[in-house]
C-alpha positions as a LaTeX table, in Angstrom:
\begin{tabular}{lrrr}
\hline
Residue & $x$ (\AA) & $y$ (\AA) & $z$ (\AA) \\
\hline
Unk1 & $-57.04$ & 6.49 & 20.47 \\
Unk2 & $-58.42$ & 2.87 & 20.54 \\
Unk3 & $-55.03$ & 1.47 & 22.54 \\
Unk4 & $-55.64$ & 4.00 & 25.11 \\
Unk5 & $-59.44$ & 3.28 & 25.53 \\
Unk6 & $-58.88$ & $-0.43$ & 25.79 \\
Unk7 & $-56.08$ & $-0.07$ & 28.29 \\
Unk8 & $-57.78$ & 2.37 & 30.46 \\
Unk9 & $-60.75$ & $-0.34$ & 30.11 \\
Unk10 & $-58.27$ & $-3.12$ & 31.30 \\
Unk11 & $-56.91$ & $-1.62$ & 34.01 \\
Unk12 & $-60.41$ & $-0.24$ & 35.26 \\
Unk13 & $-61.47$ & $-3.96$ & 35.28 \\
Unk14 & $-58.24$ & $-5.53$ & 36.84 \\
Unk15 & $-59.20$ & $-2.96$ & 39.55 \\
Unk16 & $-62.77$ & $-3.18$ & 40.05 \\
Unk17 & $-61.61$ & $-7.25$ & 40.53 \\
Unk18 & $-58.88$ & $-6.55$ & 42.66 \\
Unk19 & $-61.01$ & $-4.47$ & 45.20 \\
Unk20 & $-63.94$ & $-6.88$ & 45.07 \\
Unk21 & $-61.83$ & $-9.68$ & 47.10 \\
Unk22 & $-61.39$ & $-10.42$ & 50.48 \\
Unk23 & $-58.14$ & $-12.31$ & 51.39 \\
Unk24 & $-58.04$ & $-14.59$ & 54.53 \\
Unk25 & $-61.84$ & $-14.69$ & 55.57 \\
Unk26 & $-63.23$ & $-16.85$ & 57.87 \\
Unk27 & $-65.95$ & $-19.12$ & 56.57 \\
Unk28 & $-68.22$ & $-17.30$ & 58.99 \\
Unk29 & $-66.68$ & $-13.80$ & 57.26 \\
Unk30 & $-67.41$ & $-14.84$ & 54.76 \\
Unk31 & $-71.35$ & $-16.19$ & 55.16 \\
Unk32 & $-72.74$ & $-13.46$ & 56.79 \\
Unk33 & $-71.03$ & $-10.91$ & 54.28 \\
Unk34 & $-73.19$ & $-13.00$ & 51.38 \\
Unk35 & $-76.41$ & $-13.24$ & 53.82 \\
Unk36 & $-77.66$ & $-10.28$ & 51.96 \\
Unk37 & $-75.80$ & $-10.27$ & 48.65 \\
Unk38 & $-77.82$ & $-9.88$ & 46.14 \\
Unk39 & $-76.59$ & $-8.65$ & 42.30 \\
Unk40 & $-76.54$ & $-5.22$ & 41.71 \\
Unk41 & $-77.94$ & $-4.44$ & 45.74 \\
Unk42 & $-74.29$ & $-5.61$ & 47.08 \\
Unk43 & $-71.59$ & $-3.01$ & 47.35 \\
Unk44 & $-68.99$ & $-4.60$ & 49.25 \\
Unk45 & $-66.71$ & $-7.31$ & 48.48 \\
Unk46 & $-68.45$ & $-10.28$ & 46.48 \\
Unk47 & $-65.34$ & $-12.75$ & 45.83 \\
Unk48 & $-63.20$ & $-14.26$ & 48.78 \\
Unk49 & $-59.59$ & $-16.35$ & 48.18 \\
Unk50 & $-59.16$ & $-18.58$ & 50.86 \\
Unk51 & $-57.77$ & $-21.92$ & 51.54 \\
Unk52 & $-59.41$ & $-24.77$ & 50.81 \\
Unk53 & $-58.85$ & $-28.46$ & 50.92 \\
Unk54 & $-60.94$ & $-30.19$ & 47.74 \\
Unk55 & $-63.78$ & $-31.93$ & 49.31 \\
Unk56 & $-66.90$ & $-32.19$ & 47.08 \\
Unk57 & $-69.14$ & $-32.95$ & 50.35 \\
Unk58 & $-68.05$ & $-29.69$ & 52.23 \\
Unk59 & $-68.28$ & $-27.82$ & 49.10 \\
Unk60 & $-71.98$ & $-28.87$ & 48.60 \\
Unk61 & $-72.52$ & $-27.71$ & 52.36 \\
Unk62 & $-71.36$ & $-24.09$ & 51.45 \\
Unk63 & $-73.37$ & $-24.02$ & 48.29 \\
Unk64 & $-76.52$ & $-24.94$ & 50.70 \\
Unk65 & $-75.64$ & $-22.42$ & 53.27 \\
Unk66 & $-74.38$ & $-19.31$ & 51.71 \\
Unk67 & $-75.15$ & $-19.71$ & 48.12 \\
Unk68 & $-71.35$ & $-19.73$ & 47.40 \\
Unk69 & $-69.50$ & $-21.96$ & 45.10 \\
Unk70 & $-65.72$ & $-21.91$ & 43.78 \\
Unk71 & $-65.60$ & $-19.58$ & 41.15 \\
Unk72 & $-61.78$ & $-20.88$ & 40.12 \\
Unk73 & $-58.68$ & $-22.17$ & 41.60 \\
Unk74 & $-56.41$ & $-18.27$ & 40.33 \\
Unk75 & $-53.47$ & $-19.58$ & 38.97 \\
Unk76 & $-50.76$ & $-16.93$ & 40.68 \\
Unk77 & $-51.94$ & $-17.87$ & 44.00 \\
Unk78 & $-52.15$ & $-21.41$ & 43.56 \\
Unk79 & $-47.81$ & $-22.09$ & 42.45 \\
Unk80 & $-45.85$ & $-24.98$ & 44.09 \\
Unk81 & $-46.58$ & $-24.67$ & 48.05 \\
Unk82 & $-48.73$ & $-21.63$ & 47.96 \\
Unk83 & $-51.34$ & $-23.21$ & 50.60 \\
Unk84 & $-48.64$ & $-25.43$ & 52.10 \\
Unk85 & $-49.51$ & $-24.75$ & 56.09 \\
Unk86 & $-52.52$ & $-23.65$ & 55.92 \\
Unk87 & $-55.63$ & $-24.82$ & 57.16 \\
Unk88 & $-59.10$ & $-24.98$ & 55.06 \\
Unk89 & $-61.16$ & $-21.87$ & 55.88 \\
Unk90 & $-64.20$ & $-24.31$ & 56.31 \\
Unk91 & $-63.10$ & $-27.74$ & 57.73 \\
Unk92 & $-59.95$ & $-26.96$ & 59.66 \\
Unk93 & $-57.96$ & $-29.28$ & 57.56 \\
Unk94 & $-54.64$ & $-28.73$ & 55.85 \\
Unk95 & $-55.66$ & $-26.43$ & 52.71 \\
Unk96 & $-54.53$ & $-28.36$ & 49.28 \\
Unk97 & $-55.85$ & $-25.04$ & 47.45 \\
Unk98 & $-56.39$ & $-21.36$ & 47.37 \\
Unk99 & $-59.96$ & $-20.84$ & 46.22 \\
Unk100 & $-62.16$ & $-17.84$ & 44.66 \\
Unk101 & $-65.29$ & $-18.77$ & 46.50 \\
Unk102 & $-68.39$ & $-16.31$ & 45.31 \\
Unk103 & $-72.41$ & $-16.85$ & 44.37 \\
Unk104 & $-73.30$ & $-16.24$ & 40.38 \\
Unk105 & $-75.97$ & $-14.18$ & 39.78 \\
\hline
\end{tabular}
């Protein structure tokens, strides 16, 4: 019935997501993966969690040259010490976050 549809629909979603992320890029991964991204032409993964220390400068450097912005900081990834000794995928720096970084379409 309905429950079943809307489930199936849930977990179709949850996996469509799931696949569409890249873990652990580098910022240069990551920027020449969105050099041709464009909606609905893009197959491949659109979303990438990475660490990131918060720096609105840096941020506004990405947005400039890839077109990417942080979609959200995912709360299961982000618990107590979850980017403890890790360095920022784009300045090298110790991460303070992990961060869904993707362009909006």
């Amino acid at each position: 019935g309905l429950d079943d549809l809307q489930l199936h629909l849930l977990e179709a979603a949850k996996d469509r997501l799931a696949g569409g992320i890249t873990v652990g890029a580098t910022y240069e991964e990551m920027k020449e993966a969105l050099i041709d991204d464009e909606a609905g032409a893009y197959p491949g993964r659109g979303l990438f969690l990475v660490p990131w220390k918060c720096d609105a400068e840096n941020e506004d450097k990405i947005k400039e040259e890839c077109k990417a912005t942080i979609r959200c900081y995912p709360l299961d990834v982000n618990e107590a010490g979850m980017a403890d000794g890790k360095k920022c995928f784009y300045s090298g720096e110790a991460a303070t976050h992990m961060a869904l970084f993707g362009r909006a379409f």
